[in-house]
Short mmCIF file of N, CA, C and O in Angstrom, two decimals:
data_model
loop_
_atom_site.label_atom_id
_atom_site.label_comp_id
_atom_site.label_asym_id
_atom_site.label_seq_id
_atom_site.Cartn_x
_atom_site.Cartn_y
_atom_site.Cartn_z
N MET X 22 12.62 70.30 -129.56
CA MET X 22 12.74 70.02 -130.98
C MET X 22 12.20 71.23 -131.75
O MET X 22 11.08 71.66 -131.53
N GLY X 23 13.05 71.80 -132.57
CA GLY X 23 12.63 72.96 -133.34
C GLY X 23 13.81 73.72 -133.88
O GLY X 23 14.94 73.23 -133.86
N PRO X 24 13.58 74.95 -134.36
CA PRO X 24 14.64 75.71 -135.01
C PRO X 24 15.63 76.36 -134.05
O PRO X 24 16.65 76.86 -134.47
N ALA X 25 15.35 76.36 -132.74
CA ALA X 25 16.24 76.94 -131.73
C ALA X 25 16.91 75.83 -130.93
O ALA X 25 16.30 74.80 -130.65
N ALA X 26 18.18 76.06 -130.54
CA ALA X 26 18.90 75.08 -129.72
C ALA X 26 18.17 74.85 -128.40
O ALA X 26 18.04 73.73 -127.94
N VAL X 27 17.65 75.94 -127.82
CA VAL X 27 16.90 75.86 -126.56
C VAL X 27 15.68 76.77 -126.67
O VAL X 27 15.80 77.92 -127.08
N LYS X 28 14.53 76.23 -126.31
CA LYS X 28 13.32 77.04 -126.18
C LYS X 28 12.59 76.55 -124.94
O LYS X 28 12.24 75.38 -124.84
N ARG X 29 12.40 77.47 -123.99
CA ARG X 29 11.66 77.14 -122.78
C ARG X 29 10.43 78.04 -122.72
O ARG X 29 10.55 79.26 -122.66
N MET X 30 9.27 77.41 -122.72
CA MET X 30 8.03 78.17 -122.62
C MET X 30 7.78 78.45 -121.14
O MET X 30 7.54 77.53 -120.36
N LEU X 31 7.86 79.73 -120.76
CA LEU X 31 7.75 80.13 -119.36
C LEU X 31 6.33 80.45 -118.94
O LEU X 31 6.04 80.51 -117.75
N SER X 32 5.42 80.65 -119.89
CA SER X 32 4.04 81.02 -119.56
C SER X 32 3.35 80.02 -118.65
O SER X 32 2.71 80.42 -117.67
N PRO X 33 3.46 78.70 -118.91
CA PRO X 33 2.79 77.75 -118.02
C PRO X 33 3.33 77.80 -116.58
O PRO X 33 2.56 77.76 -115.63
N VAL X 34 4.64 77.93 -116.44
CA VAL X 34 5.25 77.97 -115.11
C VAL X 34 4.84 79.23 -114.36
O VAL X 34 4.56 79.20 -113.16
N LEU X 35 4.79 80.35 -115.10
CA LEU X 35 4.42 81.62 -114.48
C LEU X 35 2.91 81.84 -114.42
O LEU X 35 2.45 82.82 -113.85
N GLU X 36 2.17 80.92 -115.05
CA GLU X 36 0.70 80.96 -115.07
C GLU X 36 0.16 82.25 -115.68
O GLU X 36 -0.84 82.80 -115.23
N THR X 37 0.83 82.74 -116.74
CA THR X 37 0.30 83.91 -117.43
C THR X 37 -0.87 83.48 -118.30
O THR X 37 -0.85 82.41 -118.90
N THR X 38 -1.88 84.29 -118.35
CA THR X 38 -3.07 83.95 -119.13
C THR X 38 -3.15 84.74 -120.44
O THR X 38 -3.76 84.27 -121.39
N GLU X 39 -2.57 85.92 -120.48
CA GLU X 39 -2.67 86.77 -121.66
C GLU X 39 -1.34 87.05 -122.34
O GLU X 39 -1.29 87.71 -123.36
N LEU X 40 -0.23 86.54 -121.77
CA LEU X 40 1.10 86.84 -122.29
C LEU X 40 1.90 85.56 -122.49
O LEU X 40 2.03 84.76 -121.56
N ALA X 41 2.42 85.37 -123.70
CA ALA X 41 3.34 84.26 -123.97
C ALA X 41 4.75 84.75 -123.67
O ALA X 41 5.15 85.83 -124.10
N ILE X 42 5.50 83.96 -122.90
CA ILE X 42 6.88 84.30 -122.55
C ILE X 42 7.74 83.09 -122.88
O ILE X 42 7.50 82.00 -122.35
N ASN X 43 8.73 83.29 -123.75
CA ASN X 43 9.62 82.20 -124.15
C ASN X 43 11.08 82.61 -124.00
O ASN X 43 11.46 83.72 -124.40
N TYR X 44 11.88 81.70 -123.45
CA TYR X 44 13.32 81.88 -123.32
C TYR X 44 13.98 81.10 -124.46
O TYR X 44 13.62 79.95 -124.71
N TYR X 45 14.93 81.73 -125.15
CA TYR X 45 15.60 81.10 -126.29
C TYR X 45 17.11 81.15 -126.15
O TYR X 45 17.65 82.15 -125.65
N GLU X 46 17.75 80.12 -126.65
CA GLU X 46 19.17 80.15 -126.94
C GLU X 46 19.31 79.69 -128.39
O GLU X 46 18.80 78.63 -128.75
N LEU X 47 19.97 80.52 -129.19
CA LEU X 47 20.15 80.21 -130.60
C LEU X 47 21.63 79.96 -130.87
O LEU X 47 22.46 80.84 -130.67
N ALA X 48 21.96 78.76 -131.33
CA ALA X 48 23.30 78.47 -131.80
C ALA X 48 23.48 79.16 -133.15
O ALA X 48 22.49 79.58 -133.77
N PRO X 49 24.71 79.30 -133.64
CA PRO X 49 24.88 79.88 -134.97
C PRO X 49 24.01 79.16 -136.01
O PRO X 49 23.98 77.93 -136.06
N GLY X 50 23.27 79.94 -136.79
CA GLY X 50 22.38 79.38 -137.82
C GLY X 50 20.97 79.10 -137.35
O GLY X 50 20.07 78.89 -138.15
N ASP X 51 20.73 79.09 -136.02
CA ASP X 51 19.40 78.83 -135.48
C ASP X 51 18.47 80.02 -135.68
O ASP X 51 18.92 81.14 -135.91
N SER X 52 17.16 79.77 -135.51
CA SER X 52 16.15 80.79 -135.69
C SER X 52 15.08 80.66 -134.60
O SER X 52 14.91 79.60 -134.02
N PHE X 53 14.34 81.75 -134.37
CA PHE X 53 13.21 81.69 -133.44
C PHE X 53 12.06 80.90 -134.04
O PHE X 53 11.32 80.24 -133.33
N GLY X 54 11.87 80.98 -135.34
CA GLY X 54 10.73 80.34 -135.98
C GLY X 54 11.15 79.40 -137.10
O GLY X 54 12.29 79.41 -137.54
N PHE X 55 10.20 78.61 -137.55
CA PHE X 55 10.45 77.63 -138.61
C PHE X 55 10.62 78.28 -139.98
O PHE X 55 11.10 77.65 -140.91
N GLY X 56 10.19 79.53 -140.13
CA GLY X 56 10.29 80.23 -141.40
C GLY X 56 9.87 81.68 -141.25
O GLY X 56 9.57 82.15 -140.14
N TYR X 57 9.84 82.38 -142.35
CA TYR X 57 9.37 83.77 -142.40
C TYR X 57 7.88 83.70 -142.14
O TYR X 57 7.15 83.00 -142.85
N HIS X 58 7.41 84.39 -141.09
CA HIS X 58 6.02 84.18 -140.67
C HIS X 58 5.40 85.45 -140.10
O HIS X 58 6.07 86.44 -139.84
N ARG X 59 4.10 85.34 -139.90
CA ARG X 59 3.36 86.41 -139.22
C ARG X 59 2.23 85.78 -138.43
O ARG X 59 1.69 84.73 -138.79
N HIS X 60 1.90 86.44 -137.32
CA HIS X 60 0.81 85.99 -136.45
C HIS X 60 -0.38 86.92 -136.64
O HIS X 60 -0.24 88.14 -136.55
N GLU X 61 -1.50 86.33 -136.88
CA GLU X 61 -2.73 87.09 -137.15
C GLU X 61 -3.09 88.03 -135.99
O GLU X 61 -3.44 89.18 -136.22
N ALA X 62 -2.99 87.54 -134.77
CA ALA X 62 -3.54 88.29 -133.63
C ALA X 62 -2.50 88.68 -132.59
O ALA X 62 -2.84 89.34 -131.62
N GLN X 63 -1.26 88.27 -132.74
CA GLN X 63 -0.29 88.47 -131.66
C GLN X 63 0.75 89.54 -131.97
O GLN X 63 1.37 89.53 -133.03
N GLU X 64 0.94 90.43 -131.03
CA GLU X 64 2.04 91.39 -131.04
C GLU X 64 3.23 90.71 -130.37
O GLU X 64 3.07 90.05 -129.35
N GLU X 65 4.43 90.83 -130.96
CA GLU X 65 5.61 90.19 -130.39
C GLU X 65 6.72 91.20 -130.13
O GLU X 65 6.92 92.12 -130.91
N VAL X 66 7.44 90.96 -129.03
CA VAL X 66 8.61 91.75 -128.67
C VAL X 66 9.72 90.76 -128.36
O VAL X 66 9.51 89.79 -127.62
N PHE X 67 10.90 91.01 -128.92
CA PHE X 67 12.07 90.18 -128.63
C PHE X 67 13.12 91.05 -127.95
O PHE X 67 13.45 92.14 -128.46
N TYR X 68 13.63 90.58 -126.82
CA TYR X 68 14.72 91.24 -126.11
C TYR X 68 15.95 90.36 -126.22
O TYR X 68 15.93 89.20 -125.78
N VAL X 69 17.00 90.87 -126.84
CA VAL X 69 18.23 90.11 -127.01
C VAL X 69 19.13 90.39 -125.81
O VAL X 69 19.57 91.52 -125.60
N GLN X 70 19.39 89.34 -125.03
CA GLN X 70 20.23 89.47 -123.83
C GLN X 70 21.72 89.34 -124.17
O GLN X 70 22.55 90.02 -123.59
N GLU X 71 22.03 88.40 -125.07
CA GLU X 71 23.42 88.17 -125.47
C GLU X 71 23.45 87.89 -126.97
O GLU X 71 22.57 87.21 -127.50
N GLY X 72 24.48 88.41 -127.65
CA GLY X 72 24.65 88.14 -129.07
C GLY X 72 23.89 89.12 -129.95
O GLY X 72 23.43 90.17 -129.49
N THR X 73 23.77 88.76 -131.22
CA THR X 73 23.08 89.59 -132.21
C THR X 73 22.15 88.71 -133.03
O THR X 73 22.55 87.64 -133.49
N VAL X 74 20.92 89.16 -133.20
CA VAL X 74 19.93 88.47 -134.02
C VAL X 74 19.64 89.33 -135.24
O VAL X 74 19.43 90.54 -135.11
N THR X 75 19.63 88.72 -136.41
CA THR X 75 19.24 89.41 -137.63
C THR X 75 17.80 89.05 -137.94
O THR X 75 17.48 87.88 -138.13
N PHE X 76 16.94 90.06 -137.94
CA PHE X 76 15.52 89.86 -138.24
C PHE X 76 15.26 90.23 -139.69
O PHE X 76 15.56 91.35 -140.12
N GLU X 77 14.71 89.29 -140.44
CA GLU X 77 14.22 89.59 -141.77
C GLU X 77 12.84 90.20 -141.59
O GLU X 77 11.98 89.62 -140.91
N THR X 78 12.63 91.38 -142.14
CA THR X 78 11.35 92.08 -142.02
C THR X 78 10.90 92.51 -143.42
O THR X 78 11.65 92.40 -144.39
N GLU X 79 9.72 93.04 -143.48
CA GLU X 79 9.19 93.53 -144.75
C GLU X 79 9.99 94.71 -145.29
O GLU X 79 10.03 94.95 -146.49
N GLU X 80 10.66 95.46 -144.39
CA GLU X 80 11.45 96.62 -144.79
C GLU X 80 12.92 96.28 -145.02
O GLU X 80 13.71 97.15 -145.34
N GLY X 81 13.31 95.01 -144.81
CA GLY X 81 14.70 94.61 -144.95
C GLY X 81 15.23 94.02 -143.65
O GLY X 81 14.51 93.91 -142.66
N ASP X 82 16.49 93.65 -143.65
CA ASP X 82 17.10 93.03 -142.47
C ASP X 82 17.41 94.08 -141.41
O ASP X 82 17.83 95.20 -141.73
N VAL X 83 17.20 93.67 -140.13
CA VAL X 83 17.48 94.53 -139.00
C VAL X 83 18.30 93.72 -138.00
O VAL X 83 17.87 92.65 -137.56
N ALA X 84 19.49 94.22 -137.64
CA ALA X 84 20.34 93.57 -136.63
C ALA X 84 19.97 94.10 -135.26
O ALA X 84 19.95 95.32 -135.03
N VAL X 85 19.64 93.19 -134.34
CA VAL X 85 19.29 93.56 -132.97
C VAL X 85 20.37 92.98 -132.06
O VAL X 85 20.54 91.76 -132.00
N GLU X 86 21.08 93.86 -131.37
CA GLU X 86 22.23 93.46 -130.56
C GLU X 86 21.85 93.32 -129.09
O GLU X 86 20.77 93.73 -128.66
N SER X 87 22.79 92.79 -128.32
CA SER X 87 22.62 92.60 -126.89
C SER X 87 22.13 93.90 -126.23
O SER X 87 22.66 94.98 -126.49
N GLY X 88 21.08 93.78 -125.42
CA GLY X 88 20.51 94.92 -124.73
C GLY X 88 19.45 95.67 -125.53
O GLY X 88 18.87 96.62 -125.03
N GLU X 89 19.17 95.23 -126.76
CA GLU X 89 18.19 95.90 -127.60
C GLU X 89 16.92 95.07 -127.73
O GLU X 89 16.92 93.86 -127.48
N VAL X 90 15.83 95.74 -128.15
CA VAL X 90 14.54 95.08 -128.36
C VAL X 90 14.02 95.42 -129.74
O VAL X 90 14.43 96.41 -130.36
N ILE X 91 13.09 94.57 -130.22
CA ILE X 91 12.40 94.82 -131.47
C ILE X 91 10.95 94.38 -131.30
O ILE X 91 10.68 93.42 -130.57
N ARG X 92 10.03 95.10 -131.94
CA ARG X 92 8.59 94.81 -131.82
C ARG X 92 7.99 94.55 -133.20
O ARG X 92 8.36 95.20 -134.18
N PHE X 93 7.06 93.59 -133.21
CA PHE X 93 6.30 93.29 -134.42
C PHE X 93 4.82 93.35 -134.09
O PHE X 93 4.36 92.70 -133.15
N ALA X 94 4.10 94.13 -134.86
CA ALA X 94 2.65 94.24 -134.69
C ALA X 94 1.98 92.98 -135.24
O ALA X 94 2.57 92.26 -136.05
N PRO X 95 0.75 92.70 -134.83
CA PRO X 95 0.02 91.59 -135.43
C PRO X 95 0.00 91.74 -136.95
O PRO X 95 -0.21 92.84 -137.48
N GLY X 96 0.26 90.64 -137.65
CA GLY X 96 0.23 90.66 -139.11
C GLY X 96 1.53 91.04 -139.79
O GLY X 96 1.64 90.93 -141.01
N GLU X 97 2.54 91.48 -139.03
CA GLU X 97 3.83 91.85 -139.63
C GLU X 97 4.69 90.61 -139.85
O GLU X 97 4.84 89.78 -138.96
N TRP X 98 5.29 90.50 -141.04
CA TRP X 98 6.16 89.38 -141.37
C TRP X 98 7.50 89.55 -140.69
O TRP X 98 8.04 90.65 -140.63
N GLN X 99 8.07 88.42 -140.22
CA GLN X 99 9.38 88.47 -139.57
C GLN X 99 9.97 87.08 -139.40
O GLN X 99 9.26 86.09 -139.41
N ARG X 100 11.29 87.06 -139.26
CA ARG X 100 12.03 85.86 -138.88
C ARG X 100 13.36 86.30 -138.30
O ARG X 100 14.11 87.03 -138.93
N GLY X 101 13.65 85.87 -137.07
CA GLY X 101 14.90 86.20 -136.41
C GLY X 101 15.86 85.03 -136.45
O GLY X 101 15.50 83.92 -136.05
N THR X 102 17.09 85.27 -136.92
CA THR X 102 18.09 84.23 -137.09
C THR X 102 19.42 84.67 -136.50
O THR X 102 19.78 85.85 -136.60
N ASN X 103 20.15 83.73 -135.92
CA ASN X 103 21.49 84.00 -135.45
C ASN X 103 22.46 83.76 -136.60
O ASN X 103 22.78 82.63 -136.92
N GLU X 104 22.91 84.84 -137.20
CA GLU X 104 23.84 84.74 -138.33
C GLU X 104 25.29 84.91 -137.89
O GLU X 104 26.19 84.96 -138.72
N SER X 105 25.53 84.98 -136.57
CA SER X 105 26.88 85.18 -136.06
C SER X 105 27.49 83.84 -135.64
O SER X 105 26.86 82.79 -135.76
N GLU X 106 28.70 83.90 -135.14
CA GLU X 106 29.41 82.70 -134.66
C GLU X 106 29.24 82.50 -133.15
O GLU X 106 29.73 81.52 -132.61
N GLU X 107 28.58 83.44 -132.47
CA GLU X 107 28.39 83.31 -131.03
C GLU X 107 26.94 82.98 -130.70
O GLU X 107 26.03 83.27 -131.47
N ARG X 108 26.73 82.37 -129.55
CA ARG X 108 25.39 81.97 -129.11
C ARG X 108 24.56 83.21 -128.77
O ARG X 108 25.08 84.19 -128.26
N VAL X 109 23.27 83.14 -129.04
CA VAL X 109 22.33 84.20 -128.71
C VAL X 109 21.45 83.73 -127.55
O VAL X 109 21.03 82.57 -127.51
N VAL X 110 21.20 84.62 -126.60
CA VAL X 110 20.23 84.39 -125.53
C VAL X 110 19.20 85.51 -125.65
O VAL X 110 19.57 86.68 -125.74
N ALA X 111 17.90 85.14 -125.67
CA ALA X 111 16.86 86.14 -125.88
C ALA X 111 15.55 85.71 -125.23
O ALA X 111 15.34 84.53 -124.95
N LEU X 112 14.70 86.71 -124.99
CA LEU X 112 13.34 86.47 -124.53
C LEU X 112 12.38 86.90 -125.63
O LEU X 112 12.58 87.95 -126.25
N GLY X 113 11.34 86.10 -125.84
CA GLY X 113 10.27 86.46 -126.75
C GLY X 113 8.99 86.63 -125.95
O GLY X 113 8.63 85.77 -125.16
N LEU X 114 8.32 87.76 -126.15
CA LEU X 114 7.08 88.06 -125.45
C LEU X 114 5.99 88.28 -126.48
O LEU X 114 6.20 89.00 -127.47
N GLY X 115 4.83 87.67 -126.28
CA GLY X 115 3.73 87.81 -127.22
C GLY X 115 2.41 88.00 -126.52
O GLY X 115 2.13 87.33 -125.53
N ALA X 116 1.60 88.93 -127.04
CA ALA X 116 0.27 89.16 -126.48
C ALA X 116 -0.70 89.42 -127.62
O ALA X 116 -0.36 90.14 -128.56
N PRO X 117 -1.89 88.83 -127.57
CA PRO X 117 -2.31 87.89 -126.54
C PRO X 117 -1.52 86.58 -126.64
O PRO X 117 -0.84 86.33 -127.64
N ARG X 118 -1.63 85.77 -125.60
CA ARG X 118 -0.88 84.52 -125.53
C ARG X 118 -1.22 83.61 -126.72
O ARG X 118 -0.34 82.97 -127.29
N ASP X 119 -2.48 83.57 -127.12
CA ASP X 119 -2.90 82.81 -128.29
C ASP X 119 -2.62 83.66 -129.52
O ASP X 119 -3.24 84.70 -129.72
N ALA X 120 -1.69 83.22 -130.36
CA ALA X 120 -1.26 84.00 -131.52
C ALA X 120 -2.29 84.02 -132.64
O ALA X 120 -2.16 84.79 -133.59
N GLY X 121 -3.31 83.17 -132.58
CA GLY X 121 -4.25 83.06 -133.68
C GLY X 121 -3.59 82.33 -134.84
O GLY X 121 -2.63 81.59 -134.66
N GLU X 122 -4.08 82.53 -136.04
CA GLU X 122 -3.50 81.89 -137.22
C GLU X 122 -2.07 82.38 -137.43
O GLU X 122 -1.79 83.56 -137.30
N THR X 123 -1.18 81.45 -137.75
CA THR X 123 0.19 81.79 -138.12
C THR X 123 0.40 81.38 -139.56
O THR X 123 0.15 80.24 -139.93
N GLU X 124 0.84 82.33 -140.37
CA GLU X 124 1.12 82.08 -141.78
C GLU X 124 2.64 82.03 -141.94
O GLU X 124 3.34 82.90 -141.42
N MET X 125 3.15 81.00 -142.62
CA MET X 125 4.59 80.83 -142.76
C MET X 125 4.96 80.47 -144.19
O MET X 125 4.27 79.69 -144.83
N VAL X 126 6.06 81.05 -144.65
CA VAL X 126 6.62 80.71 -145.96
C VAL X 126 8.10 80.36 -145.81
O VAL X 126 8.77 80.83 -144.89
N ARG X 127 8.56 79.47 -146.69
CA ARG X 127 9.97 79.08 -146.77
C ARG X 127 10.32 78.89 -148.24
O ARG X 127 9.44 78.68 -149.07
N ASP X 128 11.62 78.92 -148.52
CA ASP X 128 12.07 78.63 -149.88
C ASP X 128 11.84 77.16 -150.18
O ASP X 128 12.25 76.29 -149.42
N CYS X 129 11.18 76.88 -151.30
CA CYS X 129 10.97 75.50 -151.76
C CYS X 129 11.85 75.29 -152.99
O CYS X 129 11.60 75.91 -154.03
N PRO X 130 12.86 74.43 -152.87
CA PRO X 130 13.73 74.21 -154.02
C PRO X 130 13.00 73.58 -155.21
O PRO X 130 13.34 73.86 -156.36
N ASP X 131 11.99 72.77 -154.95
CA ASP X 131 11.25 72.13 -156.05
C ASP X 131 10.37 73.14 -156.81
O ASP X 131 10.27 73.07 -158.03
N CYS X 132 9.75 74.07 -156.07
CA CYS X 132 8.90 75.08 -156.71
C CYS X 132 9.71 76.28 -157.22
O CYS X 132 9.24 77.04 -158.06
N GLY X 133 10.92 76.47 -156.65
CA GLY X 133 11.76 77.58 -157.07
C GLY X 133 11.36 78.92 -156.52
O GLY X 133 11.76 79.96 -157.04
N GLU X 134 10.58 78.94 -155.44
CA GLU X 134 10.15 80.20 -154.82
C GLU X 134 9.72 79.94 -153.39
O GLU X 134 9.63 78.80 -152.95
N ARG X 135 9.42 81.02 -152.69
CA ARG X 135 8.87 80.88 -151.34
C ARG X 135 7.42 80.45 -151.45
O ARG X 135 6.64 81.04 -152.21
N THR X 136 7.08 79.45 -150.65
CA THR X 136 5.71 78.94 -150.66
C THR X 136 5.21 78.79 -149.23
O THR X 136 6.00 78.73 -148.28
N HIS X 137 3.90 78.70 -149.08
CA HIS X 137 3.31 78.45 -147.77
C HIS X 137 3.69 77.05 -147.30
O HIS X 137 3.82 76.13 -148.11
N GLN X 138 3.84 76.90 -145.99
CA GLN X 138 4.36 75.67 -145.40
C GLN X 138 3.47 75.17 -144.27
O GLN X 138 2.75 75.94 -143.65
N THR X 139 3.56 73.87 -144.03
CA THR X 139 2.97 73.27 -142.84
C THR X 139 4.10 72.60 -142.06
O THR X 139 5.17 72.35 -142.60
N ILE X 140 3.83 72.32 -140.80
CA ILE X 140 4.80 71.64 -139.94
C ILE X 140 4.20 70.32 -139.51
O ILE X 140 3.06 70.28 -139.03
N GLU X 141 4.95 69.23 -139.70
CA GLU X 141 4.47 67.89 -139.34
C GLU X 141 5.61 67.08 -138.75
O GLU X 141 6.77 67.46 -138.88
N TRP X 142 5.27 65.95 -138.18
CA TRP X 142 6.28 65.00 -137.72
C TRP X 142 6.90 64.32 -138.92
O TRP X 142 6.19 63.97 -139.87
N ALA X 143 8.21 64.10 -138.88
CA ALA X 143 8.88 63.34 -139.93
C ALA X 143 8.38 61.90 -139.89
O ALA X 143 7.89 61.43 -138.85
N ASP X 144 8.52 61.20 -141.00
CA ASP X 144 8.08 59.80 -141.08
C ASP X 144 8.72 58.93 -140.01
O ASP X 144 8.10 58.00 -139.50
N ASP X 145 9.97 59.23 -139.63
CA ASP X 145 10.66 58.44 -138.61
C ASP X 145 10.24 58.83 -137.19
O ASP X 145 10.67 58.20 -136.22
N GLY X 146 9.42 59.88 -137.04
CA GLY X 146 8.96 60.32 -135.73
C GLY X 146 10.04 60.94 -134.87
O GLY X 146 9.83 61.21 -133.69
N GLU X 147 11.21 61.22 -135.46
CA GLU X 147 12.36 61.71 -134.71
C GLU X 147 12.56 63.22 -134.84
O GLU X 147 13.46 63.77 -134.20
N ALA X 148 11.80 63.89 -135.69
CA ALA X 148 12.01 65.31 -135.95
C ALA X 148 10.72 65.93 -136.47
O ALA X 148 9.78 65.23 -136.86
N LEU X 149 10.71 67.26 -136.49
CA LEU X 149 9.65 68.00 -137.16
C LEU X 149 10.17 68.41 -138.53
O LEU X 149 11.37 68.67 -138.69
N VAL X 150 9.28 68.44 -139.51
CA VAL X 150 9.65 68.86 -140.86
C VAL X 150 8.69 69.94 -141.34
O VAL X 150 7.52 69.98 -140.93
N THR X 151 9.20 70.81 -142.20
CA THR X 151 8.35 71.78 -142.87
C THR X 151 8.11 71.26 -144.28
O THR X 151 9.03 70.77 -144.94
N LEU X 152 6.85 71.36 -144.72
CA LEU X 152 6.46 70.83 -146.02
C LEU X 152 5.80 71.92 -146.86
O LEU X 152 4.94 72.66 -146.37
N CYS X 153 6.17 71.97 -148.13
CA CYS X 153 5.58 72.91 -149.07
C CYS X 153 4.12 72.52 -149.30
O CYS X 153 3.82 71.36 -149.59
N GLU X 154 3.22 73.49 -149.17
CA GLU X 154 1.80 73.21 -149.41
C GLU X 154 1.50 73.02 -150.89
O GLU X 154 0.49 72.41 -151.23
N GLU X 155 2.36 73.50 -151.78
CA GLU X 155 2.14 73.38 -153.22
C GLU X 155 2.51 72.00 -153.75
O GLU X 155 1.78 71.40 -154.51
N CYS X 156 3.71 71.49 -153.34
CA CYS X 156 4.22 70.26 -153.94
C CYS X 156 4.55 69.17 -152.92
O CYS X 156 5.01 68.09 -153.30
N SER X 157 4.37 69.46 -151.63
CA SER X 157 4.64 68.52 -150.53
C SER X 157 6.12 68.22 -150.31
O SER X 157 6.46 67.30 -149.56
N ALA X 158 7.03 68.98 -150.93
CA ALA X 158 8.47 68.78 -150.71
C ALA X 158 8.83 69.14 -149.29
O ALA X 158 8.28 70.07 -148.70
N THR X 159 9.77 68.42 -148.71
CA THR X 159 10.31 68.76 -147.40
C THR X 159 11.31 69.90 -147.58
O THR X 159 12.26 69.79 -148.35
N THR X 160 11.07 71.01 -146.87
CA THR X 160 11.93 72.18 -147.00
C THR X 160 12.81 72.41 -145.78
O THR X 160 13.66 73.28 -145.79
N GLY X 161 12.60 71.64 -144.72
CA GLY X 161 13.42 71.76 -143.52
C GLY X 161 13.17 70.59 -142.58
O GLY X 161 12.09 70.00 -142.58
N ARG X 162 14.20 70.24 -141.80
CA ARG X 162 14.10 69.19 -140.80
C ARG X 162 14.69 69.72 -139.51
O ARG X 162 15.78 70.28 -139.50
N PHE X 163 13.96 69.55 -138.41
CA PHE X 163 14.34 70.12 -137.12
C PHE X 163 14.34 69.01 -136.07
O PHE X 163 13.28 68.57 -135.64
N ASP X 164 15.55 68.57 -135.72
CA ASP X 164 15.71 67.48 -134.73
C ASP X 164 15.60 68.00 -133.32
O ASP X 164 15.88 69.11 -133.02
#
C-alpha cells in the first residue's frame, strides 16, 4: 500500500544493517514517495532498470532513463514519478538505513499551496492518506 505499484523492502531479507535497499515497480503516474520530500540523515541513490523516472529536484526536473542513476544528499528535496506510459523498474538505496526525520510537502487544494503533510490510515482502514498539517484536508489516498 503506497504510491508505488510494487515496493519490496530487501534490507530485512538481506540483513543489511546500514543500507536500505528497496525494489520498485512504478505504473504510469506512480511515485517512489508520498510527496516532495527530503531525509534529514539519509543519502539516496536510485538506479532505473527499465523505463524513465522524472525527478522533481530543487534545480528543476531531471529525467533518469534505463541504465542511469541519480543521487540525493541528506537534506536534498526530491520526488521521483513515472510520467511515461510504460512501467518503471528501479532500485532505491539509502544510507544510513534509518533516514532520520523525513519532511514532506504536497499541494493542498484547500490552502492553495504546498504544505507540510502527515501520513495516516484512512478512516475506512483500507488505505493510507496524506493530510495537510495546516487544515487537515486529505491531499492523497494510496490503496
